[in-house]
């Protein structure tokens, strides 16, 4: 009974992640790769994303603090961050990364700063939601 | 894939997430022997050491040696493996240049199951 309730809860949380635009179909690809041989594949990949993205965020922070701004370097780091975000289907994070890159291309420092805050906000929001979902999904198994 | 034929693949990518996902995709579609390296130079060195792979999934942007340079070197060495480029780059001119380096195909990142199936279908025809 409890198991069914948890499964329903997990399903609801999962649907909300898609309905609210946090995740796209790439996340479904990751779920399809989870099997008996790799029972924690999704969780492992999400953990890897957050480990790598913490590093990207640190590097962008450091680079934004340098003067004059190195927009090429910022664009390169954000390109990697965007790539990682795409790999797990982090839709909103990826969209903000794209906006940041557009500001880099025109050398707009204020635009970069503003969008970087949005990247970090979306990154943190997704982390909270996806970690809660994965915890319930684990308990429901 | 034809039964009994052990297909070997090489994933060349500096991004750990891409390495993990691409290796898992290949495994899911029957490629049980996959190696992973972090840049083009490591891929070239592997081939120089005598290793062979039927399929190489080559990222474009990597440190040390990028995908274009690695592909060019491999083709100059006489490597006839199927080399498929993958890139998150949206600039068509850069993708075209990557193709000209000697790729058999170029796909957008992240790779999907249908992309892997298409690659393996082409590989099966090549190996016949």
Short mmCIF file of C-alpha atoms in Angstrom, two decimals:
data_model
loop_
_atom_site.label_atom_id
_atom_site.label_comp_id
_atom_site.label_asym_id
_atom_site.label_seq_id
_atom_site.Cartn_x
_atom_site.Cartn_y
_atom_site.Cartn_z
CA UNK A 1 0.00 0.00 0.00
CA UNK A 2 2.73 2.34 1.10
CA UNK A 3 4.75 1.29 -1.95
CA UNK A 4 1.89 2.19 -4.29
CA UNK A 5 1.48 5.58 -2.60
CA UNK A 6 5.19 6.30 -3.02
CA UNK A 7 5.07 5.21 -6.65
CA UNK A 8 2.15 7.56 -7.29
CA UNK A 9 3.98 10.36 -5.52
CA UNK A 10 7.12 9.73 -7.57
CA UNK A 11 5.09 9.68 -10.80
CA UNK A 12 3.46 13.01 -9.86
CA UNK A 13 6.78 14.62 -9.06
CA UNK A 14 8.26 13.32 -12.29
CA UNK A 15 5.35 14.63 -14.39
CA UNK A 16 5.61 18.02 -12.70
CA UNK A 17 9.27 18.29 -13.68
CA UNK A 18 8.25 17.93 -17.33
CA UNK A 19 5.04 19.95 -17.14
CA UNK A 20 6.80 22.87 -15.47
CA UNK A 21 9.51 22.87 -18.13
CA UNK A 22 12.42 21.83 -15.92
CA UNK A 23 13.18 18.71 -17.93
CA UNK A 24 12.87 17.68 -21.57
CA UNK A 25 12.82 14.38 -23.47
CA UNK A 26 16.59 13.87 -22.95
CA UNK A 27 15.78 12.90 -19.34
CA UNK A 28 13.53 10.15 -20.70
CA UNK A 29 16.53 8.87 -22.70
CA UNK A 30 18.46 8.62 -19.43
CA UNK A 31 15.60 6.74 -17.77
CA UNK A 32 15.58 4.31 -20.71
CA UNK A 33 19.25 3.59 -20.03
CA UNK A 34 18.52 2.54 -16.43
CA UNK A 35 18.16 -1.20 -16.11
CA UNK A 36 19.10 -4.09 -13.85
CA UNK A 37 22.77 -3.76 -14.81
CA UNK A 38 22.65 -0.01 -14.07
CA UNK A 39 19.87 0.41 -11.48
CA UNK A 40 21.05 3.86 -10.35
CA UNK A 41 22.06 5.25 -13.71
CA UNK A 42 19.82 8.33 -13.61
CA UNK A 43 20.90 9.27 -10.11
CA UNK A 44 24.58 8.77 -10.98
CA UNK A 45 24.32 10.93 -14.07
CA UNK A 46 22.44 13.68 -12.21
CA UNK A 47 25.12 13.61 -9.49
CA UNK A 48 27.81 13.92 -12.16
CA UNK A 49 25.97 16.88 -13.68
CA UNK A 50 25.84 18.72 -10.36
CA UNK A 51 29.49 18.00 -9.66
CA UNK A 52 30.57 19.30 -13.07
CA UNK A 53 28.18 22.24 -13.10
CA UNK A 54 29.42 23.44 -9.70
CA UNK A 55 32.85 23.70 -11.30
CA UNK A 56 31.50 25.58 -14.33
CA UNK A 57 29.68 28.03 -12.08
CA UNK A 58 32.83 28.62 -10.03
CA UNK A 59 34.88 29.24 -13.17
CA UNK A 60 32.31 31.63 -14.63
CA UNK A 61 32.17 33.52 -11.31
CA UNK A 62 35.96 33.89 -11.30
CA UNK A 63 36.07 34.94 -14.93
CA UNK A 64 33.28 37.51 -14.48
CA UNK A 65 35.30 39.05 -11.64
CA UNK A 66 38.25 39.67 -13.95
CA UNK A 67 38.62 42.91 -15.76
CA UNK A 68 38.48 43.41 -18.66
CA UNK A 69 35.89 40.70 -19.27
CA UNK A 70 37.06 37.73 -21.30
CA UNK A 71 33.86 37.04 -23.25
CA UNK A 72 35.49 34.30 -25.32
CA UNK A 73 36.44 32.39 -22.17
CA UNK A 74 33.01 32.98 -20.64
CA UNK A 75 31.37 31.72 -23.82
CA UNK A 76 33.57 28.60 -23.83
CA UNK A 77 32.79 27.71 -20.22
CA UNK A 78 29.09 28.32 -20.72
CA UNK A 79 29.17 26.18 -23.88
CA UNK A 80 30.40 23.29 -21.75
CA UNK A 81 27.79 24.01 -19.09
CA UNK A 82 25.08 24.09 -21.74
CA UNK A 83 26.33 20.79 -23.14
CA UNK A 84 26.12 19.16 -19.73
CA UNK A 85 22.65 20.60 -19.17
CA UNK A 86 21.53 19.20 -22.52
CA UNK A 87 22.87 15.77 -21.60
CA UNK A 88 20.48 15.46 -18.66
CA UNK A 89 17.58 17.32 -20.25
CA UNK A 90 17.85 20.36 -17.95
CA UNK A 91 15.68 22.50 -20.22
CA UNK A 92 15.41 25.79 -18.29
CA UNK A 93 19.10 25.74 -17.31
CA UNK A 94 20.04 25.18 -20.96
CA UNK A 95 17.83 28.07 -22.09
CA UNK A 96 19.49 30.46 -19.64
CA UNK A 97 22.93 29.23 -20.75
CA UNK A 98 22.00 30.07 -24.34
CA UNK A 99 20.91 33.59 -23.31
CA UNK A 100 24.19 34.08 -21.47
CA UNK A 101 26.14 33.07 -24.58
CA UNK A 102 24.17 35.58 -26.65
CA UNK A 103 25.27 38.35 -24.28
CA UNK A 104 28.87 37.10 -24.50
CA UNK A 105 28.78 37.33 -28.28
CA UNK A 106 27.82 41.02 -28.13
CA UNK A 107 30.13 41.76 -25.19
CA UNK A 108 27.32 42.84 -22.88
CA UNK A 109 28.69 42.49 -19.34
CA UNK A 110 25.48 43.54 -17.53
CA UNK A 111 23.49 41.09 -19.61
CA UNK A 112 25.97 38.35 -18.72
CA UNK A 113 25.77 39.16 -15.01
CA UNK A 114 21.98 39.23 -15.01
CA UNK A 115 21.63 36.00 -17.01
CA UNK A 116 24.25 34.26 -14.90
CA UNK A 117 22.11 34.91 -11.82
CA UNK A 118 19.20 33.33 -13.70
CA UNK A 119 21.36 30.33 -14.66
CA UNK A 120 22.27 29.82 -11.02
CA UNK A 121 18.64 30.19 -9.90
CA UNK A 122 17.36 27.65 -12.42
CA UNK A 123 20.26 25.31 -11.60
CA UNK A 124 19.43 25.47 -7.86
CA UNK A 125 15.68 25.11 -8.43
CA UNK A 126 16.17 22.02 -10.57
CA UNK A 127 18.58 20.51 -8.08
CA UNK A 128 16.04 20.83 -5.26
CA UNK A 129 13.20 19.34 -7.30
CA UNK A 130 15.14 16.56 -8.95
CA UNK A 131 16.81 15.47 -5.71
CA UNK A 132 13.41 15.28 -3.99
CA UNK A 133 12.00 13.29 -6.89
CA UNK A 134 14.96 10.86 -6.99
CA UNK A 135 14.70 10.29 -3.24
CA UNK A 136 11.02 9.37 -3.49
CA UNK A 137 11.65 7.27 -6.62
CA UNK A 138 14.36 5.35 -4.75
CA UNK A 139 12.05 4.68 -1.81
CA UNK A 140 9.27 3.62 -4.17
CA UNK A 141 11.38 0.89 -5.86
CA UNK B 1 24.21 -6.15 -35.18
CA UNK B 2 25.09 -9.51 -36.68
CA UNK B 3 25.29 -12.22 -34.00
CA UNK B 4 28.76 -13.41 -33.18
CA UNK B 5 30.42 -10.21 -34.42
CA UNK B 6 31.97 -8.36 -31.49
CA UNK B 7 31.82 -4.72 -32.37
CA UNK B 8 34.22 -2.40 -30.53
CA UNK B 9 33.56 1.26 -30.04
CA UNK B 10 35.61 4.20 -28.85
CA UNK B 11 34.04 7.25 -27.24
CA UNK B 12 36.24 10.35 -27.51
CA UNK B 13 34.93 13.15 -25.31
CA UNK B 14 36.31 15.37 -22.55
CA UNK B 15 32.90 15.71 -20.86
CA UNK B 16 32.35 13.01 -18.23
CA UNK B 17 28.59 13.15 -18.60
CA UNK B 18 28.74 12.64 -22.36
CA UNK B 19 31.22 9.79 -21.87
CA UNK B 20 28.85 8.07 -19.49
CA UNK B 21 25.71 8.59 -21.53
CA UNK B 22 27.27 7.65 -24.88
CA UNK B 23 28.86 4.50 -23.44
CA UNK B 24 25.52 3.51 -21.88
CA UNK B 25 23.68 4.15 -25.16
CA UNK B 26 26.12 1.95 -27.05
CA UNK B 27 25.78 -0.81 -24.45
CA UNK B 28 21.99 -0.63 -24.61
CA UNK B 29 22.09 -1.22 -28.37
CA UNK B 30 24.46 -4.16 -28.18
CA UNK B 31 27.97 -2.70 -28.29
CA UNK B 32 29.46 -4.43 -25.26
CA UNK B 33 33.06 -3.41 -25.81
CA UNK B 34 33.48 0.32 -25.45
CA UNK B 35 36.54 2.31 -24.46
CA UNK B 36 36.49 5.94 -23.46
CA UNK B 37 39.21 8.57 -23.86
CA UNK B 38 39.25 12.27 -23.04
CA UNK B 39 40.66 13.93 -26.13
CA UNK B 40 41.70 13.44 -29.73
CA UNK B 41 45.34 12.77 -28.92
CA UNK B 42 44.45 9.85 -26.66
CA UNK B 43 42.31 8.44 -29.48
CA UNK B 44 45.15 8.76 -32.00
CA UNK B 45 47.61 7.20 -29.53
CA UNK B 46 45.27 4.24 -29.02
CA UNK B 47 45.15 3.55 -32.76
CA UNK B 48 48.93 4.03 -33.00
CA UNK B 49 49.36 1.41 -30.25
CA UNK B 50 47.65 -1.08 -32.55
CA UNK B 51 44.15 -1.04 -31.14
CA UNK B 52 41.27 -1.03 -33.57
CA UNK B 53 37.68 0.05 -33.23
CA UNK B 54 34.76 -0.44 -35.57
CA UNK B 55 33.05 2.76 -34.43
CA UNK B 56 34.48 5.99 -33.05
CA UNK B 57 32.18 8.59 -31.53
CA UNK B 58 34.24 11.76 -31.72
CA UNK B 59 33.38 14.98 -29.93
CA UNK B 60 34.43 18.16 -31.69
CA UNK B 61 35.56 20.50 -28.93
CA UNK B 62 38.18 18.94 -26.70
CA UNK B 63 41.42 20.18 -25.14
CA UNK B 64 44.87 18.96 -26.29
CA UNK B 65 43.55 17.79 -29.69
CA UNK B 66 40.05 18.51 -30.97
CA UNK B 67 37.83 16.19 -32.96
CA UNK B 68 38.65 17.69 -36.36
CA UNK B 69 42.39 17.34 -35.92
CA UNK B 70 42.08 13.83 -34.47
CA UNK B 71 39.84 12.70 -37.33
CA UNK B 72 42.24 14.13 -39.92
CA UNK B 73 45.17 12.35 -38.29
CA UNK B 74 43.35 9.06 -38.06
CA UNK B 75 42.39 9.19 -41.75
CA UNK B 76 45.97 10.11 -42.69
CA UNK B 77 47.11 7.06 -40.72
CA UNK B 78 44.82 4.96 -42.92
CA UNK B 79 42.16 4.32 -40.27
CA UNK B 80 38.96 3.18 -41.98
CA UNK B 81 36.82 2.83 -38.86
CA UNK B 82 33.44 4.51 -38.93
CA UNK B 83 34.02 7.90 -37.29
CA UNK B 84 30.91 9.75 -36.23
CA UNK B 85 31.26 13.30 -35.02
CA UNK B 86 29.10 14.69 -32.22
CA UNK B 87 28.88 18.33 -31.33
CA UNK B 88 26.76 20.82 -29.41
CA UNK B 89 28.13 23.53 -31.71
CA UNK B 90 25.37 25.35 -33.59
CA UNK B 91 27.57 26.95 -36.24
CA UNK B 92 26.95 25.09 -39.53
CA UNK B 93 30.32 26.15 -40.97
CA UNK B 94 32.13 24.48 -38.06
CA UNK B 95 30.11 21.30 -38.47
CA UNK B 96 30.86 21.30 -42.20
CA UNK B 97 34.57 21.66 -41.48
CA UNK B 98 34.33 18.78 -38.99
CA UNK B 99 32.74 16.62 -41.73
CA UNK B 100 35.52 17.58 -44.16
CA UNK B 101 38.09 16.27 -41.66
CA UNK B 102 36.92 12.78 -42.64
CA UNK B 103 33.80 11.92 -40.68
CA UNK B 104 31.25 9.42 -41.89
CA UNK B 105 28.48 11.43 -40.23
CA UNK B 106 27.96 14.22 -37.75
CA UNK B 107 25.22 14.32 -35.14
CA UNK B 108 24.06 16.93 -32.68
CA UNK B 109 24.66 16.38 -29.00
CA UNK B 110 23.14 14.90 -26.97
CA UNK B 111 22.86 11.65 -28.91
CA UNK B 112 19.55 9.86 -28.84
CA UNK B 113 18.67 6.19 -29.12
CA UNK B 114 17.47 6.73 -32.69
CA UNK B 115 20.83 8.31 -33.60
CA UNK B 116 22.67 5.27 -32.23
CA UNK B 117 20.35 2.93 -34.15
CA UNK B 118 21.00 4.86 -37.38
CA UNK B 119 24.77 4.72 -36.75
CA UNK B 120 24.72 1.00 -36.05
CA UNK B 121 22.61 0.34 -39.15
CA UNK B 122 25.26 2.10 -41.26
CA UNK B 123 28.01 0.24 -39.43
CA UNK B 124 26.31 -3.10 -40.07
CA UNK B 125 26.21 -2.34 -43.81
CA UNK B 126 29.88 -1.33 -43.72
CA UNK B 127 30.94 -4.52 -41.92
CA UNK B 128 29.09 -6.86 -44.31
#
